[in-house]
Short mmCIF file of C-alpha atoms in Angstrom, two decimals:
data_model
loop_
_atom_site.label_atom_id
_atom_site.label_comp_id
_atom_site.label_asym_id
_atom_site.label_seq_id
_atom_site.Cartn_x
_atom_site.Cartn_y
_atom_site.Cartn_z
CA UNK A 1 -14.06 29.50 4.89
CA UNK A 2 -15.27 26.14 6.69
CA UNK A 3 -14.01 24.19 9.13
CA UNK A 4 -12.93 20.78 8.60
CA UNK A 5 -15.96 18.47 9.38
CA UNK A 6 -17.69 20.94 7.15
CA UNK A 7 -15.09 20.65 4.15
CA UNK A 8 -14.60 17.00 4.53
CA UNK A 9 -18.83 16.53 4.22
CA UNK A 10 -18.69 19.37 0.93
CA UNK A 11 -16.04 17.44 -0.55
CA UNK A 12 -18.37 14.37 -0.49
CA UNK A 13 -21.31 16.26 -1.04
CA UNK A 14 -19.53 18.00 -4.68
CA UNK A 15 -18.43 14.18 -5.68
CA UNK A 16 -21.45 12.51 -5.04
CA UNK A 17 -23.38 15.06 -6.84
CA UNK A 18 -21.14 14.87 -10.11
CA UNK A 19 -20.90 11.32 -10.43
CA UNK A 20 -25.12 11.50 -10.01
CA UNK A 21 -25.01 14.04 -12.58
CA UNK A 22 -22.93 11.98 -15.01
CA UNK A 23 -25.28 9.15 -14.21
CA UNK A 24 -28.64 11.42 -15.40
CA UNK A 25 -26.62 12.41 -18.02
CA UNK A 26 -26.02 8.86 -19.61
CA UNK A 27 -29.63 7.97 -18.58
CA UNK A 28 -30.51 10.76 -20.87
CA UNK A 29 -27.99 10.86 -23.29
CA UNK A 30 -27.38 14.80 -22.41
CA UNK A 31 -23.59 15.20 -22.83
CA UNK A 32 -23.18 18.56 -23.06
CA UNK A 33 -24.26 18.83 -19.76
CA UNK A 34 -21.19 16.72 -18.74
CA UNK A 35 -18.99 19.86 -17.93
CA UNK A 36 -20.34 20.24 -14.81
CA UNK A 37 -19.07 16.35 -13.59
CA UNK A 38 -15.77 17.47 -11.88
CA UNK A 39 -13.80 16.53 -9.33
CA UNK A 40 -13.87 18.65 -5.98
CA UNK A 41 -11.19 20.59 -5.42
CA UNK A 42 -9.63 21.18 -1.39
CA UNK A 43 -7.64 24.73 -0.85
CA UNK A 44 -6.11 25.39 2.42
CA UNK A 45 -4.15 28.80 2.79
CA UNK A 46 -2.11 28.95 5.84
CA UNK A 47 -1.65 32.57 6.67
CA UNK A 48 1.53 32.56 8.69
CA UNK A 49 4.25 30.32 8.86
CA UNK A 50 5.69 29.35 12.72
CA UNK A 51 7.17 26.69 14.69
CA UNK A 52 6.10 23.70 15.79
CA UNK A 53 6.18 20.27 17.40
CA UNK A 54 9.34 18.75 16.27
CA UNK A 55 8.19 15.45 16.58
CA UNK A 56 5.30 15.98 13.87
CA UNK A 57 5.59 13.22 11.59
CA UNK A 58 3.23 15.03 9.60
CA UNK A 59 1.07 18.18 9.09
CA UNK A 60 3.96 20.62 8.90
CA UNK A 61 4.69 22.80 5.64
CA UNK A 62 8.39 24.54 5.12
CA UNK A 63 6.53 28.18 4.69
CA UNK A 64 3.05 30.47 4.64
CA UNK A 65 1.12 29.62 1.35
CA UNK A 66 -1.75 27.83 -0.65
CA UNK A 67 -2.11 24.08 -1.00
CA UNK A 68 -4.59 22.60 -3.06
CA UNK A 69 -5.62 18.95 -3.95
CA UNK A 70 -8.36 17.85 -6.16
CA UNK A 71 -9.72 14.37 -5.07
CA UNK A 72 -11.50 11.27 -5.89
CA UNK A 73 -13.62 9.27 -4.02
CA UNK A 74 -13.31 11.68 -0.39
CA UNK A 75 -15.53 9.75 1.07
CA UNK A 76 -13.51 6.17 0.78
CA UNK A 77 -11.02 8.69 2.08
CA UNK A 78 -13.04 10.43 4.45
CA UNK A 79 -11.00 9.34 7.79
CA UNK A 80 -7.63 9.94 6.65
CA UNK A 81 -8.74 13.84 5.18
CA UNK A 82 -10.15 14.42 8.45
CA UNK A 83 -7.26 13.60 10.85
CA UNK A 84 -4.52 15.44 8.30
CA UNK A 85 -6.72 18.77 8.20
CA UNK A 86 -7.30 19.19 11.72
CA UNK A 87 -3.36 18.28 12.17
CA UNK A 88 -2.81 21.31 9.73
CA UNK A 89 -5.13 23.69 10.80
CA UNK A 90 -4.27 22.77 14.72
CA UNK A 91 -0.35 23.71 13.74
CA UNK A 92 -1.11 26.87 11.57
CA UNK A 93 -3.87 29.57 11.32
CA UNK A 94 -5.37 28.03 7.81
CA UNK A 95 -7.97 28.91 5.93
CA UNK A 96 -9.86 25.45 3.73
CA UNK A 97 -12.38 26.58 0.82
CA UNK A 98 -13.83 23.66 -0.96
CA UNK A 99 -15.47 24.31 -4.35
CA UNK A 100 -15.35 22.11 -7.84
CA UNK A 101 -12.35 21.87 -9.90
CA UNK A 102 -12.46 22.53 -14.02
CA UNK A 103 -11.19 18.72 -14.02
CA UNK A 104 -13.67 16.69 -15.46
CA UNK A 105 -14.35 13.19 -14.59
CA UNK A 106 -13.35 10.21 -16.99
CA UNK A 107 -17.31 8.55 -17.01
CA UNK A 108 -15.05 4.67 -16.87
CA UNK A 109 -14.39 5.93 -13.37
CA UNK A 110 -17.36 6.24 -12.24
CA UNK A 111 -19.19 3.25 -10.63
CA UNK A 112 -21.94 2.16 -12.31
CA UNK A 113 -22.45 3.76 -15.49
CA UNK A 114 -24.44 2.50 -18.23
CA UNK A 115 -23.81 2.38 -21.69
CA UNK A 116 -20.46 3.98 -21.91
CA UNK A 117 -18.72 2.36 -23.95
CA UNK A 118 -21.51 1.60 -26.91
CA UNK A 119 -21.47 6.04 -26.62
CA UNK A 120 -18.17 6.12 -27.73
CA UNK A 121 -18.64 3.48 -30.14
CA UNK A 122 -21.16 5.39 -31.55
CA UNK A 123 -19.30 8.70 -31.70
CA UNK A 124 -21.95 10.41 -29.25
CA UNK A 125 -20.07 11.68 -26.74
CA UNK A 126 -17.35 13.78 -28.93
CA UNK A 127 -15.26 16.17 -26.92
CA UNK A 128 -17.84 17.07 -24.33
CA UNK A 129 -17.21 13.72 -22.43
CA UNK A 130 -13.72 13.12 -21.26
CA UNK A 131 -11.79 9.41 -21.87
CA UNK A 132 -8.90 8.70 -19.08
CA UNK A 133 -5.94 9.89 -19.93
CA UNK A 134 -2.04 8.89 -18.72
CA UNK A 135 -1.44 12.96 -18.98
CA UNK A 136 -2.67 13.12 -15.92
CA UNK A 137 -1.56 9.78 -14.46
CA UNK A 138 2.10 10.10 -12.85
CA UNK A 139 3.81 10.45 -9.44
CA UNK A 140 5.40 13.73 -9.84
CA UNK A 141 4.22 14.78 -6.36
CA UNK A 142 5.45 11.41 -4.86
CA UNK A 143 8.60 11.86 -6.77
CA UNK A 144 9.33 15.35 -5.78
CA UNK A 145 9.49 16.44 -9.57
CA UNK A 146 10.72 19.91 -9.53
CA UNK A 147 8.13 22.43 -11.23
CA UNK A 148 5.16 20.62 -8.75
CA UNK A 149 6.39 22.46 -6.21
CA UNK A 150 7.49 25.47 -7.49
CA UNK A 151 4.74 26.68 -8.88
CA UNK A 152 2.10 29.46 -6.59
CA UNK A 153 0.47 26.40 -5.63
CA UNK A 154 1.69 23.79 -3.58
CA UNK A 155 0.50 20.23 -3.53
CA UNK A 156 -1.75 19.23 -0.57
CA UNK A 157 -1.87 15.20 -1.13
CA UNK A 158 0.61 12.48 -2.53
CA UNK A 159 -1.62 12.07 -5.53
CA UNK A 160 -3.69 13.54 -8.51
CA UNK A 161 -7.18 12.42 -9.19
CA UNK A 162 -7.07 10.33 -12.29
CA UNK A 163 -4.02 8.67 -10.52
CA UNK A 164 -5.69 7.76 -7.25
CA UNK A 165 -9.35 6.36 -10.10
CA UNK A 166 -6.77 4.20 -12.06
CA UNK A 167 -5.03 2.96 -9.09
CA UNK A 168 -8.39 1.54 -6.96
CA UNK A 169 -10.02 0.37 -10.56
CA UNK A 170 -6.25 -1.72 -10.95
CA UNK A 171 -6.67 -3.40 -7.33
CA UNK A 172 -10.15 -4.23 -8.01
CA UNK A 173 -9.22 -5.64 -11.19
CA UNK A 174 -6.41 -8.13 -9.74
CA UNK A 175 -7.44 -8.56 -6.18
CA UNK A 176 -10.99 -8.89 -6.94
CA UNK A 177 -12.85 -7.03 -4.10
CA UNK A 178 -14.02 -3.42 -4.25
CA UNK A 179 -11.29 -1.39 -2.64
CA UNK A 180 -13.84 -0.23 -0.46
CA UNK A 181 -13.07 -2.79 2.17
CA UNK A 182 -9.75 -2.73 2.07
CA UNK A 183 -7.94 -2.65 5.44
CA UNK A 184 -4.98 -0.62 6.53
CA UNK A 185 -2.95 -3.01 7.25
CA UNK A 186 -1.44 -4.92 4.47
CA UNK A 187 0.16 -8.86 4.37
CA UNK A 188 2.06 -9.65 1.30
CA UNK A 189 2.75 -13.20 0.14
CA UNK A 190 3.53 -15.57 -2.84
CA UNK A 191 1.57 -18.85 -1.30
CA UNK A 192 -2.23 -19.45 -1.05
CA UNK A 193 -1.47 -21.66 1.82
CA UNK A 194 -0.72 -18.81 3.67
CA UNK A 195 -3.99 -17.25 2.34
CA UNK A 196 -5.60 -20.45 4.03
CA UNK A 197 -3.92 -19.98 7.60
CA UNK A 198 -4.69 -16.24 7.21
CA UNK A 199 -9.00 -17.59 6.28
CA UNK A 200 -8.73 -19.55 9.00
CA UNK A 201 -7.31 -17.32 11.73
CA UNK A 202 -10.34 -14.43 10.40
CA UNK A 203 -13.05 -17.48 10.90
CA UNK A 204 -11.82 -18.62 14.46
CA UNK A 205 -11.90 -14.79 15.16
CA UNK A 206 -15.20 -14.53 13.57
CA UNK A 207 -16.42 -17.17 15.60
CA UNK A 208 -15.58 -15.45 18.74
CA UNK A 209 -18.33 -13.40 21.28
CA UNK A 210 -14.95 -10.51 21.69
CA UNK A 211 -14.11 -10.34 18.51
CA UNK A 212 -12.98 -6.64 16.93
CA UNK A 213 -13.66 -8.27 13.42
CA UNK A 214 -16.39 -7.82 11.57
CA UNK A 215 -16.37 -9.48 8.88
CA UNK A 216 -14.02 -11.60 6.29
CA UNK A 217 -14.49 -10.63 2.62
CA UNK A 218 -13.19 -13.41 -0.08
CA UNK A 219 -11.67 -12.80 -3.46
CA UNK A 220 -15.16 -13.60 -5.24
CA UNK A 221 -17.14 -11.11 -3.28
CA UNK A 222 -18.06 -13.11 -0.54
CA UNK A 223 -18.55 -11.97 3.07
CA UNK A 224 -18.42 -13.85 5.68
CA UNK A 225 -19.40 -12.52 9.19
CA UNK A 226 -19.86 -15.63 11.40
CA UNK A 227 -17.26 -18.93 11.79
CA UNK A 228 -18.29 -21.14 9.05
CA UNK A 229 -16.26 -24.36 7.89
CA UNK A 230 -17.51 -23.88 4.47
CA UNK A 231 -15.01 -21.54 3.02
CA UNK A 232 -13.03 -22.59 -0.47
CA UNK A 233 -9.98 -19.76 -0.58
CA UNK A 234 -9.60 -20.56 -3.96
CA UNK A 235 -9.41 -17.75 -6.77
CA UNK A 236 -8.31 -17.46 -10.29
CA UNK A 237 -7.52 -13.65 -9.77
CA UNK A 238 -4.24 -12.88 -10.36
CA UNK A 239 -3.98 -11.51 -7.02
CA UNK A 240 -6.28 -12.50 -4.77
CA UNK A 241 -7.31 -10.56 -1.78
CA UNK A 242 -8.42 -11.44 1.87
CA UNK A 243 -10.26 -8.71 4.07
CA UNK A 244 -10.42 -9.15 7.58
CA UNK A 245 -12.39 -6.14 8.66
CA UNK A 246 -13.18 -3.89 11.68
CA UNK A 247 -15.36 -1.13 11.83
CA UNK A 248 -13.11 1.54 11.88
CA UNK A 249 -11.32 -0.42 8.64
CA UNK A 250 -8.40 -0.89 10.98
CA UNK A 251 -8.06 -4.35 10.00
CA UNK A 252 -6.01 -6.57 7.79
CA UNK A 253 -5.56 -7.50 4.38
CA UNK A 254 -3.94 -10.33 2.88
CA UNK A 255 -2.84 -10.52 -0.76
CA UNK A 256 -1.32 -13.20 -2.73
CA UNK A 257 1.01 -11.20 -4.86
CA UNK A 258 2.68 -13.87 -7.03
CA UNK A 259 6.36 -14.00 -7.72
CA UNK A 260 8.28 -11.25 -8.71
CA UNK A 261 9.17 -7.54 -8.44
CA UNK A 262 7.30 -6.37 -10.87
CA UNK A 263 4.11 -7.78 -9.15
CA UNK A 264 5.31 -6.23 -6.00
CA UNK A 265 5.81 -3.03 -7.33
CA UNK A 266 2.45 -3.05 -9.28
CA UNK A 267 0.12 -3.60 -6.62
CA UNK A 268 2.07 -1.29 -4.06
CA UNK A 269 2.14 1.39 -6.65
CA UNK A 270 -1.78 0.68 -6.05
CA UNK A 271 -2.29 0.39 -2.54
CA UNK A 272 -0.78 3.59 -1.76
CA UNK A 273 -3.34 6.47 -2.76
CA UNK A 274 -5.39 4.47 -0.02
CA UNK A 275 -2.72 5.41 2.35
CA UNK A 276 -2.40 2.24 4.46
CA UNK A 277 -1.00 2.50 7.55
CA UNK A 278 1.71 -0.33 6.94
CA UNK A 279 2.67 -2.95 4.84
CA UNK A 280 4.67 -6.45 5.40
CA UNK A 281 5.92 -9.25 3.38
CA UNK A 282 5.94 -12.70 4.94
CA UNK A 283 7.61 -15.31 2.12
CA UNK A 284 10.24 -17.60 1.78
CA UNK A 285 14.22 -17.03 0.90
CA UNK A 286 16.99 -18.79 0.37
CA UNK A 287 19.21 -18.61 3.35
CA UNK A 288 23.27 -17.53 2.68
CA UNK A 289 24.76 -18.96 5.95
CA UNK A 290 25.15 -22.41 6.10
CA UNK A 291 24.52 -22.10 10.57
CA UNK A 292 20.76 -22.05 8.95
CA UNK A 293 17.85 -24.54 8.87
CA UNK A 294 14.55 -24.96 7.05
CA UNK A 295 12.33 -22.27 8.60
CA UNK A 296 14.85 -20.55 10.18
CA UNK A 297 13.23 -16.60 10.32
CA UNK A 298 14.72 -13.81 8.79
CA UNK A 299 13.54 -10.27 9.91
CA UNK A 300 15.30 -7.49 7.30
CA UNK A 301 16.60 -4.44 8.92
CA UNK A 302 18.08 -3.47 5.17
CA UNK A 303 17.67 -3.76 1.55
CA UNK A 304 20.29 -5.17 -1.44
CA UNK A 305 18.51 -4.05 -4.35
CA UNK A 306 18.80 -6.29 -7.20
CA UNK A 307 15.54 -6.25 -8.48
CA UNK A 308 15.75 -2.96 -10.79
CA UNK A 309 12.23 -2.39 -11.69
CA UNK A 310 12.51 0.63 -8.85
CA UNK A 311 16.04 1.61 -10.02
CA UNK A 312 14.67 4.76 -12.19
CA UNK A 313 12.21 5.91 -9.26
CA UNK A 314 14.78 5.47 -6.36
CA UNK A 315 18.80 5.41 -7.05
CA UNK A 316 20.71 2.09 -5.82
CA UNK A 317 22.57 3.81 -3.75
CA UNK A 318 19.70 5.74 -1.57
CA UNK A 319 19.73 3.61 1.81
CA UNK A 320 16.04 2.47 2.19
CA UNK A 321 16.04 2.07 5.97
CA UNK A 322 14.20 -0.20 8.75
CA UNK A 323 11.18 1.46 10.37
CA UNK A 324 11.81 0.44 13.93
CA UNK A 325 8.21 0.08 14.99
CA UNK A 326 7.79 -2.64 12.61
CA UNK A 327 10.87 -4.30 13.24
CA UNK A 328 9.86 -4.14 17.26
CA UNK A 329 6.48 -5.50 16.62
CA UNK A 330 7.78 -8.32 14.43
CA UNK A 331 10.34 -9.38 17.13
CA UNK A 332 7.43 -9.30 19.98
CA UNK A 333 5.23 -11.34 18.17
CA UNK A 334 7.89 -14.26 17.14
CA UNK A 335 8.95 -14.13 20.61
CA UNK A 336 5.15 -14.48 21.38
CA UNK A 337 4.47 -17.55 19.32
CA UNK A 338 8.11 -19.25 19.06
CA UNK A 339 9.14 -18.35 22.52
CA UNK A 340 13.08 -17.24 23.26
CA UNK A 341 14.92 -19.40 20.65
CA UNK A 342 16.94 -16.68 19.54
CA UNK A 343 19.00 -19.09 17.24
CA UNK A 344 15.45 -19.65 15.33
CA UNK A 345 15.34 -15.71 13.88
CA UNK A 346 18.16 -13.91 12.32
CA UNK A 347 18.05 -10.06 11.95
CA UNK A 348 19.88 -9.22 8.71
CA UNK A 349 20.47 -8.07 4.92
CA UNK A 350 17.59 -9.26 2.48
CA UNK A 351 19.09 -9.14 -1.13
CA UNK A 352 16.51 -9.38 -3.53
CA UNK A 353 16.59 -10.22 -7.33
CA UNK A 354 14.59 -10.02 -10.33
CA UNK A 355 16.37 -13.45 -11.40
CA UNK A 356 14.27 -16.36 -10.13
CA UNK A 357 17.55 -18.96 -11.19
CA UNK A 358 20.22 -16.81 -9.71
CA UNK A 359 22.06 -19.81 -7.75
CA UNK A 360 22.65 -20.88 -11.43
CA UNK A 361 26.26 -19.84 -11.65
CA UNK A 362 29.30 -21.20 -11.63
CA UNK A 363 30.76 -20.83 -7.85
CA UNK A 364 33.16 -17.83 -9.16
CA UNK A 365 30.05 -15.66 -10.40
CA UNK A 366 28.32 -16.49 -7.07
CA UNK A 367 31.42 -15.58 -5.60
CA UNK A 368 31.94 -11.89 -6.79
CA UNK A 369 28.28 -11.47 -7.01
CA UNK A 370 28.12 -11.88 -3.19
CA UNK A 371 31.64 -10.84 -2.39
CA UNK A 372 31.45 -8.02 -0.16
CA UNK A 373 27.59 -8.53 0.46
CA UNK A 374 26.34 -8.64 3.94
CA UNK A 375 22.81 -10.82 2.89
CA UNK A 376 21.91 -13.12 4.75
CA UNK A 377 18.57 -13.97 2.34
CA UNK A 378 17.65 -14.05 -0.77
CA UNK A 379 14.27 -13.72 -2.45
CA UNK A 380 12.69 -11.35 -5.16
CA UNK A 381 10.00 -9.41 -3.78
CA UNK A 382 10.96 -7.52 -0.55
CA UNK A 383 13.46 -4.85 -1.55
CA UNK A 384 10.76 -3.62 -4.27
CA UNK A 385 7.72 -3.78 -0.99
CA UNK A 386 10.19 -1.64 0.96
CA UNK A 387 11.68 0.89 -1.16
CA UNK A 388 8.16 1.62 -2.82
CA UNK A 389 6.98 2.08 1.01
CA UNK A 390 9.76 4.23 1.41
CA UNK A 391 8.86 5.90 -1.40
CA UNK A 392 5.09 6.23 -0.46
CA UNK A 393 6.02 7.11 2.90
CA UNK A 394 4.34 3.56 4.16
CA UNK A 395 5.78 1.90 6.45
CA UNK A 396 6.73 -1.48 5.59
CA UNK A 397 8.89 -4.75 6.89
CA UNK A 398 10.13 -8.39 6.32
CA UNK A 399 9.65 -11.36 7.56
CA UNK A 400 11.15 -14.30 5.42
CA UNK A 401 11.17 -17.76 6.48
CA UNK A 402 14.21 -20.44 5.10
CA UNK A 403 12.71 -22.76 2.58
CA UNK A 404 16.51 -23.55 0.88
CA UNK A 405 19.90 -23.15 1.71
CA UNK A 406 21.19 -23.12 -2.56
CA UNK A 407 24.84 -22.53 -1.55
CA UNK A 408 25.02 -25.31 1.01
CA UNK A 409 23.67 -28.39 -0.76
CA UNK A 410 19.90 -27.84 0.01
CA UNK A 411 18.66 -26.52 -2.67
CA UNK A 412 14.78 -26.05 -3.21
CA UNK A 413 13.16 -29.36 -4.33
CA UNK A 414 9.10 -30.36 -4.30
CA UNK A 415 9.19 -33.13 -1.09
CA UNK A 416 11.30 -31.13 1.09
CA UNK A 417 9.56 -27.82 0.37
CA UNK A 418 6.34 -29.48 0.79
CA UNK A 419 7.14 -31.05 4.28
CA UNK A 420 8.63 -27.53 4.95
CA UNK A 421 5.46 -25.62 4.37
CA UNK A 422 3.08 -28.01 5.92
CA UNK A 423 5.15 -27.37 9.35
CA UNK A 424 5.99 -23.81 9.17
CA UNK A 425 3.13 -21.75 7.69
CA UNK A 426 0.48 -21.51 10.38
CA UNK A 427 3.16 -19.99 13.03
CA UNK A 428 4.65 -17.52 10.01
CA UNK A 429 1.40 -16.34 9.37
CA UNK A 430 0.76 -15.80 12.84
CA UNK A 431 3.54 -14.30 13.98
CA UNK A 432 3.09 -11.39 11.45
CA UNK A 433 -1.14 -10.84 12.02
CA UNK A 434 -0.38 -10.56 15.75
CA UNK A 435 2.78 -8.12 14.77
CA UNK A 436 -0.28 -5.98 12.72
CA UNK A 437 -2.86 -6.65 16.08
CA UNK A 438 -0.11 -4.76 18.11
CA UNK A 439 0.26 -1.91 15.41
CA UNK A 440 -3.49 -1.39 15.15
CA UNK A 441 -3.41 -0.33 18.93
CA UNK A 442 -1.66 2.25 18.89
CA UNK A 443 -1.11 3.73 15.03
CA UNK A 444 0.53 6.75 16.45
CA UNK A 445 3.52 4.54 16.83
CA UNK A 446 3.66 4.43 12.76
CA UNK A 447 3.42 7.81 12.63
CA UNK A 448 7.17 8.05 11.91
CA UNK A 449 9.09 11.43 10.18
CA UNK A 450 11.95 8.61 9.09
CA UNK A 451 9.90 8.44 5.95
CA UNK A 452 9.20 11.75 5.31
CA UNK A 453 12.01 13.68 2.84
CA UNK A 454 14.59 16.87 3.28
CA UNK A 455 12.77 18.41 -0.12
CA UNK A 456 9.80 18.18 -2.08
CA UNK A 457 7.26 17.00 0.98
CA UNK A 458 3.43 17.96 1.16
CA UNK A 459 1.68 18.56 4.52
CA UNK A 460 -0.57 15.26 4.14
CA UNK A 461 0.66 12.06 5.76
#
């Protein structure tokens, strides 16, 4: 039995020694030896069931038992393991017992190996070495699947090993950066521009004597720690990634997500085994009222989905609701920077569609498509960011800024939009990286049960 700085270090301590053991192993061309590279496995038994807090938003289980996860990479993980044990063991007398699993680890996972894939080539590493395999890649846990939790152990974490390995090699892969600098707090757009703004904001703060940042990391590997004028934002990745970073990795990320649900949905399906502590989309929409102008601000407080790609994870008709404490801290922060205009932001229905030409209609389809509809906004991308956040139990928000108004003569053409992003992207930008300052203060405030679900929950946050 150990307590949970001690099980938090042996996890660690049982990963870093396999993955050095795989690494002799290749060096030496050993493989049998390879059934000792597993992943570490983390038991906790609690030993009586009994009421607590009812505010937990996390931490809680539904009865006495055994819980078990086996984990990669504990110590990118190290904080978050840490704070959800002690919340267990502080609510329940527990028992943790850390010890290796008989999972082995796919060698592709494992940073740094040599000559991998001429082994397989050359038919050396047989059955003794193990490839990746989708078998164990799903999100039955997430999902609530039925025979995960009714078996004589219950899951501990959101996520299986192999899952959380595919996931961080997939953000690396289209963001760029090693996921080891990744920040909990995540900005979504579809514009490099607002990449720029966000570069710039990180350098003035880098250039500061109070600054909390540390340092800004670019899509090509690049870190930069002190102001410096000489920055090109550009990237061919597919989605390129910003890191401004604080010690604690309580910072922000930016990533330029591209257009489309499916993109939304891939990199959030991502993020998650990271467990950020929130997520926001800033992007553009077409506006539905004709009272609207060109950068008019649209916060969503709920969700028309019409994008799909989520439809066989989440039913249509499960509401996927606001979090308040994003909604709050969005409202502050445009108050902040545009003052009290309250004609310039509009709370209201985002509708979102996996059809980028959907004003291309005849006015009677546009007609019963929106008849009954309360949107106020279209665009593609948020619906998917929120109900796979609701999903992933991260929080997550909108805020959309008017670049057309399709149904009112102004539809979206390359002058106006470019005279409308030249004066509206700096303040956008800004009003949702001070809306992510205020959250970083105080976390707790995320910390909400409104994402948690009536069945199929595990203790972790």
């Amino acid at each position: 039995m150990l307590g949970v700085g001690e099980a938090i270090e042996r996890l660690i301590e049982l990963y870093d020694a396999a993955t050095a053991r795989a690494a002799d192993i290749f060096r030496w061309g050993n493989y049998a030896g390879y059934s000792e590279v597993t992943y570490p496995r983390l038991e906790v038994e609690v030993k009586q069931w009994r009421p607590i807090d009812r505010g937990a938003p996390f931490g809680y289980v539904d009865e006495a038992g055994r819980y078990a996860a086996e984990l990669s990479k504990p110590r990118l993980l190290r904080g978050y393991l840490t704070e959800q044990l002690t919340q267990l063991v502080n609510n329940y007398p527990c028992d943790i017992f850390v010890g290796p699993s008989t999972t082995r680890i796919p060698p592709e996972y494992i940073r740094g190996l040599e000559n991998v894939d001429e082994a397989r080539r050359a038919g050396d590493l047989g059955d003794a070495v193990p490839r990746p395999t989708l078998d164990e890649v799903d999100d039955g846990i997430v999902d609530s699947n039925w025979e995960v939790f009714h078996g004589p152990v219950k899951p501990l974490f959101h996520f299986g090993p192999q899952r959380c390995d595919i996931a961080c090699a997939r953000i690396e892969h289209y963001t760029g950066i090693a996921v080891e600098t990744l920040q909990k707090y995540i900005l979504f757009t579809n514009y490099p521009m607002h990449t720029s703004e966000f570069v710039d904001f990180g350098l003035r703060q880098l250039g500061r004597q109070d600054t909390r940042y540390t340092q800004l990391v670019l899509p090509n590997g690049r870190r930069i720690t002190g102001e410096d004028q000489e920055v090109d934002t550009a990237s061919t990745r597919q989605m390129p990634r910003y890191d401004l970073c604080t010690e604690a990795g309580d910072g922000i990320s930016m990533i330029n997500i591209g257009v489309g649900p499916s993109n939304a949905k891939t990199i959030t399906d991502c993020l998650a085994v990271l467990r950020p502590e929130a997520w926001i989309m800033i992007g553009h929409c077409a506006g539905l009222d004709g009272r609207m102008r060109m950068g008019d601000l649209i916060l969503g407080n709920a969700y028309q989905r019409e994008d799909h790609v989520m439809d066989g994870r989440i039913l249509r008709d499960v509401p996927i609701p606001a979090v308040p404490e994003i909604q709050r801290a969005l409202e502050s922060s445009v108050a902040d920077i545009y003052g009290n205009d309250k004609s310039l932001m509009r709370t209201g229905t985002v509708l979102s569609t996996d059809d980028r030409n959907w004003e291309w209609r005849t006015s009677r389809e546009l007609w019963e498509w929106l008849r009954g509809s309360t949107a106020v906004a279209v665009d593609m991308e948020s619906c998917t960011l929120a109900a796979n956040g609701y999903r992933y139990r991260v929080p997550y928000g909108t805020l959309l800024s008017v670049s057309d108004l399709p149904l009112h003569a102004v539809p979206k053409l390359p002058a106006q939009a470019q005279a409308f992003y030249s004066s509206s992207k700096e303040a956008h930008v800004m009003c949702a990286v001070r809306a992510m300052e205020y959250l970083a203060q105080d976390p707790q405030r995320l910390r909400t049960r409104k994402l948690r679900r009536t069945i199929g929950e595990v203790p972790f946050r």
